[in-house]
Short mmCIF file of C-alpha atoms in Angstrom, two decimals:
data_model
loop_
_atom_site.label_atom_id
_atom_site.label_comp_id
_atom_site.label_asym_id
_atom_site.label_seq_id
_atom_site.Cartn_x
_atom_site.Cartn_y
_atom_site.Cartn_z
CA UNK A 1 -15.00 -7.95 -3.32
CA UNK A 2 -13.83 -4.32 -2.84
CA UNK A 3 -10.17 -4.02 -1.69
CA UNK A 4 -9.24 -0.42 -0.46
CA UNK A 5 -5.60 0.25 -0.63
CA UNK A 6 -4.45 3.13 1.45
CA UNK A 7 -0.77 4.34 0.81
CA UNK A 8 1.40 7.29 1.17
CA UNK A 9 3.20 7.70 -2.12
CA UNK A 10 2.91 6.69 -5.77
CA UNK A 11 4.72 3.39 -6.27
CA UNK A 12 3.78 2.17 -2.65
CA UNK A 13 0.68 0.56 -4.03
CA UNK A 14 2.69 -1.61 -6.33
CA UNK A 15 5.62 -2.30 -3.94
CA UNK A 16 3.39 -3.53 -1.23
CA UNK A 17 0.25 -4.94 -3.12
CA UNK A 18 1.11 -5.23 -6.70
CA UNK A 19 1.25 -9.00 -7.08
CA UNK A 20 -1.66 -9.58 -4.70
CA UNK A 21 -3.86 -6.87 -6.13
CA UNK A 22 -3.27 -8.22 -9.74
CA UNK A 23 -4.26 -11.70 -8.47
CA UNK A 24 -7.41 -10.16 -6.80
CA UNK A 25 -8.38 -8.57 -10.13
CA UNK A 26 -7.88 -11.93 -11.89
CA UNK A 27 -10.54 -13.29 -9.43
CA UNK A 28 -12.99 -10.48 -10.23
CA UNK A 29 -12.27 -8.21 -7.29
CA UNK A 30 -11.87 -4.45 -7.43
CA UNK A 31 -8.70 -2.71 -6.09
CA UNK A 32 -9.07 0.87 -5.34
CA UNK A 33 -5.80 2.71 -4.50
CA UNK A 34 -5.88 5.91 -2.36
CA UNK A 35 -2.53 7.77 -2.50
CA UNK A 36 -2.48 10.47 0.09
CA UNK A 37 0.76 12.18 -0.60
CA UNK A 38 0.14 12.13 -4.39
CA UNK A 39 2.46 15.03 -5.35
CA UNK A 40 5.68 13.65 -3.86
CA UNK A 41 7.30 17.11 -4.26
CA UNK A 42 10.09 16.15 -1.86
CA UNK A 43 11.25 13.25 -3.99
CA UNK A 44 14.50 13.43 -5.69
CA UNK A 45 14.57 13.10 -9.37
CA UNK A 46 10.95 13.60 -9.48
CA UNK A 47 9.43 13.81 -12.93
CA UNK A 48 7.18 16.65 -13.97
CA UNK A 49 3.47 16.70 -12.84
CA UNK A 50 2.40 15.46 -16.27
CA UNK A 51 5.00 12.68 -16.36
CA UNK A 52 4.21 11.62 -12.74
CA UNK A 53 0.48 11.49 -13.38
CA UNK A 54 1.12 9.47 -16.60
CA UNK A 55 3.37 7.04 -14.55
CA UNK A 56 0.64 6.58 -12.08
CA UNK A 57 -2.09 5.78 -14.50
CA UNK A 58 0.05 3.48 -16.50
CA UNK A 59 1.39 1.55 -13.44
CA UNK A 60 -2.15 1.01 -12.01
CA UNK A 61 -3.57 0.07 -15.42
CA UNK A 62 -0.92 -2.65 -15.76
CA UNK A 63 -2.22 -4.21 -12.57
CA UNK A 64 -5.94 -3.75 -13.37
CA UNK A 65 -6.38 -1.31 -10.54
CA UNK A 66 -8.94 1.45 -10.50
CA UNK A 67 -7.66 4.96 -11.24
CA UNK A 68 -6.11 6.07 -7.78
CA UNK A 69 -7.79 8.59 -5.58
CA UNK A 70 -5.22 11.18 -5.08
CA UNK A 71 -4.67 13.32 -1.93
CA UNK A 72 -2.50 16.36 -1.73
CA UNK A 73 -1.05 15.82 1.80
CA UNK A 74 2.68 17.04 2.15
CA UNK A 75 5.31 14.47 1.23
CA UNK A 76 7.75 13.64 4.04
CA UNK A 77 5.99 16.03 6.34
CA UNK A 78 2.52 14.72 6.78
CA UNK A 79 3.27 14.89 10.51
CA UNK A 80 2.62 18.61 10.15
CA UNK A 81 -1.06 17.72 9.42
CA UNK A 82 -3.58 17.13 12.11
CA UNK A 83 -4.27 13.32 12.66
CA UNK A 84 -8.04 13.97 12.49
CA UNK A 85 -7.72 15.49 8.94
CA UNK A 86 -5.94 12.41 7.66
CA UNK A 87 -8.56 10.17 9.30
CA UNK A 88 -11.41 12.10 7.86
CA UNK A 89 -9.89 11.85 4.34
CA UNK A 90 -9.71 8.08 4.60
CA UNK A 91 -13.11 7.81 6.27
CA UNK A 92 -14.54 9.72 3.28
CA UNK A 93 -13.22 7.04 0.88
CA UNK A 94 -14.57 4.25 3.04
CA UNK A 95 -18.04 5.81 3.25
CA UNK A 96 -18.04 6.21 -0.60
CA UNK A 97 -16.56 2.88 -1.53
CA UNK A 98 -17.81 0.51 1.24
CA UNK A 99 -14.66 -1.71 1.12
CA UNK A 100 -14.61 -5.31 2.28
CA UNK A 101 -10.97 -5.27 3.06
CA UNK A 102 -8.41 -2.51 3.76
CA UNK A 103 -4.63 -2.75 3.10
CA UNK A 104 -2.21 -0.10 4.46
CA UNK A 105 1.26 0.52 5.63
CA UNK A 106 2.91 -1.09 8.77
CA UNK A 107 2.98 1.32 11.67
CA UNK A 108 6.65 0.78 12.41
CA UNK A 109 8.04 1.62 8.93
CA UNK A 110 11.05 3.73 8.73
CA UNK A 111 9.12 6.30 6.56
CA UNK A 112 7.24 8.68 8.84
CA UNK A 113 4.52 9.32 6.27
CA UNK A 114 3.83 5.49 6.25
CA UNK A 115 3.56 5.45 10.07
CA UNK A 116 1.14 8.40 10.21
CA UNK A 117 -1.09 6.97 7.47
CA UNK A 118 -1.06 3.47 9.16
CA UNK A 119 -2.35 4.94 12.44
CA UNK A 120 -4.96 7.16 10.62
CA UNK A 121 -6.09 4.07 8.65
CA UNK A 122 -6.51 2.08 11.84
CA UNK A 123 -8.70 4.72 13.28
CA UNK A 124 -10.71 5.16 10.09
CA UNK A 125 -11.24 1.40 9.70
CA UNK A 126 -13.49 1.46 12.77
CA UNK A 127 -15.87 3.79 11.01
CA UNK A 128 -18.54 1.04 10.64
CA UNK A 129 -18.70 0.88 14.39
CA UNK A 130 -19.68 4.51 14.60
CA UNK A 131 -21.89 4.97 11.62
CA UNK A 132 -24.95 2.85 10.43
CA UNK A 133 -24.48 3.62 6.82
CA UNK A 134 -21.02 2.01 6.57
CA UNK A 135 -20.78 -1.76 6.31
CA UNK A 136 -18.36 -3.82 8.39
CA UNK A 137 -14.86 -4.59 6.86
CA UNK A 138 -13.97 -8.27 6.93
CA UNK A 139 -10.24 -7.46 7.61
CA UNK A 140 -7.49 -4.89 7.97
CA UNK A 141 -3.90 -5.85 6.86
CA UNK A 142 -0.53 -4.14 6.99
CA UNK A 143 1.72 -4.63 4.04
CA UNK A 144 5.50 -4.36 3.57
CA UNK A 145 7.20 -1.77 1.40
CA UNK A 146 10.91 -2.73 0.74
CA UNK A 147 13.25 0.05 1.64
CA UNK A 148 10.91 1.23 4.37
CA UNK A 149 9.36 -1.72 6.36
CA UNK A 150 12.56 -3.73 6.20
CA UNK A 151 14.70 -0.72 7.11
CA UNK A 152 12.96 0.21 10.39
CA UNK A 153 14.89 0.28 13.66
CA UNK A 154 12.35 -1.41 15.87
CA UNK A 155 12.14 -4.03 18.62
CA UNK A 156 10.96 -7.52 17.97
CA UNK A 157 7.50 -6.71 19.35
CA UNK A 158 6.81 -3.95 16.86
CA UNK A 159 8.41 -5.36 13.77
CA UNK A 160 6.43 -6.54 10.69
CA UNK A 161 5.05 -10.03 11.56
CA UNK A 162 3.50 -11.63 8.53
CA UNK A 163 0.71 -14.05 9.14
CA UNK A 164 -1.02 -13.93 5.63
CA UNK A 165 0.70 -14.97 2.44
CA UNK A 166 -0.62 -14.60 -1.15
CA UNK A 167 0.76 -16.56 -4.02
CA UNK A 168 1.98 -14.18 -6.70
CA UNK A 169 3.76 -16.71 -8.93
CA UNK A 170 1.43 -15.78 -11.76
CA UNK A 171 1.45 -12.04 -11.23
CA UNK A 172 4.94 -11.00 -10.13
CA UNK A 173 5.75 -10.09 -13.75
CA UNK A 174 2.89 -7.75 -13.70
CA UNK A 175 4.17 -6.26 -10.49
CA UNK A 176 7.52 -5.62 -11.92
CA UNK A 177 6.15 -4.25 -15.18
CA UNK A 178 4.04 -1.79 -13.14
CA UNK A 179 7.09 -0.66 -11.14
CA UNK A 180 8.90 -0.12 -14.43
CA UNK A 181 6.26 2.48 -15.32
CA UNK A 182 7.59 4.77 -12.61
CA UNK A 183 10.42 7.00 -13.66
CA UNK A 184 13.45 7.16 -11.37
CA UNK A 185 11.99 4.87 -8.74
CA UNK A 186 13.89 1.54 -9.33
CA UNK A 187 17.43 1.22 -8.19
CA UNK A 188 20.37 -1.09 -8.95
CA UNK A 189 20.96 -4.19 -6.80
CA UNK A 190 21.44 -4.63 -3.85
CA UNK A 191 19.05 -1.77 -3.22
CA UNK A 192 15.67 -3.23 -1.96
CA UNK A 193 13.85 -1.45 -4.81
CA UNK A 194 15.95 -3.38 -7.45
CA UNK A 195 14.35 -6.05 -9.63
CA UNK A 196 16.79 -8.73 -8.28
CA UNK A 197 15.86 -7.98 -4.65
CA UNK A 198 12.14 -7.75 -5.27
CA UNK A 199 12.21 -11.11 -7.08
CA UNK A 200 14.38 -12.69 -4.29
CA UNK A 201 12.24 -11.38 -1.61
CA UNK A 202 9.14 -12.76 -3.38
CA UNK A 203 10.85 -16.16 -3.58
CA UNK A 204 11.74 -15.97 0.08
CA UNK A 205 8.10 -15.14 1.08
CA UNK A 206 6.96 -17.99 -1.22
CA UNK A 207 9.21 -20.40 0.54
CA UNK A 208 7.58 -19.55 3.72
CA UNK A 209 4.20 -20.57 2.50
CA UNK A 210 4.84 -23.22 -0.17
CA UNK A 211 4.69 -21.28 -3.38
CA UNK A 212 7.27 -19.97 -5.88
CA UNK A 213 6.68 -16.42 -5.11
CA UNK A 214 4.43 -14.55 -2.57
CA UNK A 215 3.62 -11.28 -0.90
CA UNK A 216 3.18 -11.25 2.84
CA UNK A 217 0.78 -9.25 5.02
CA UNK A 218 0.11 -8.82 8.78
CA UNK A 219 -3.61 -9.31 9.37
CA UNK A 220 -4.51 -7.28 12.55
CA UNK A 221 -8.40 -7.29 12.26
CA UNK A 222 -10.68 -9.96 11.07
CA UNK A 223 -14.48 -10.02 11.25
CA UNK A 224 -15.97 -13.52 11.40
CA UNK A 225 -14.40 -17.02 10.85
#
């Protein structure tokens, strides 16, 4: 099964999908990340281009993901780009890769890049209904990225509402090892991007579904039973 993972920034692919993606790979699935704002030039304490590229490759290799497809959309200002241009970039990857499932950000995340990419991904996910050479996806899922999804100031109706849980008991260590590959990304507790909080949150999600650790998703489209 081909899983297309559409995210804004390097490390989002690990924070939101690291444990689940590693579990998918164990089952023989393919996980293809697409990172639209790959240069993250607005990020504080950003490493050099060479170091960042090395971090991206190492982190995704730890998880067994394919080498990410990198976009060059502006970091923290993707709102200056026409919506249709973001949609077309994602549609290009859908046409090329023919994914079975698509995972992306929640549209009410605090981070504006996440919001814009989520909306563009929703539009692009309908490509199979407009083009005969694109197969139907089986599902579209929103993921949660700590320090973004959880920090959003939203009403109850628009908050992240998980309805799918994936057991990551056997892959959480890989997720944390992949995050450790990114320089200057992890923080000290109680920041949401600390190892302590990430572990605790995985245990909390696990408690909701009967496992020792889990990642949660909001399924918003499903084709078939």
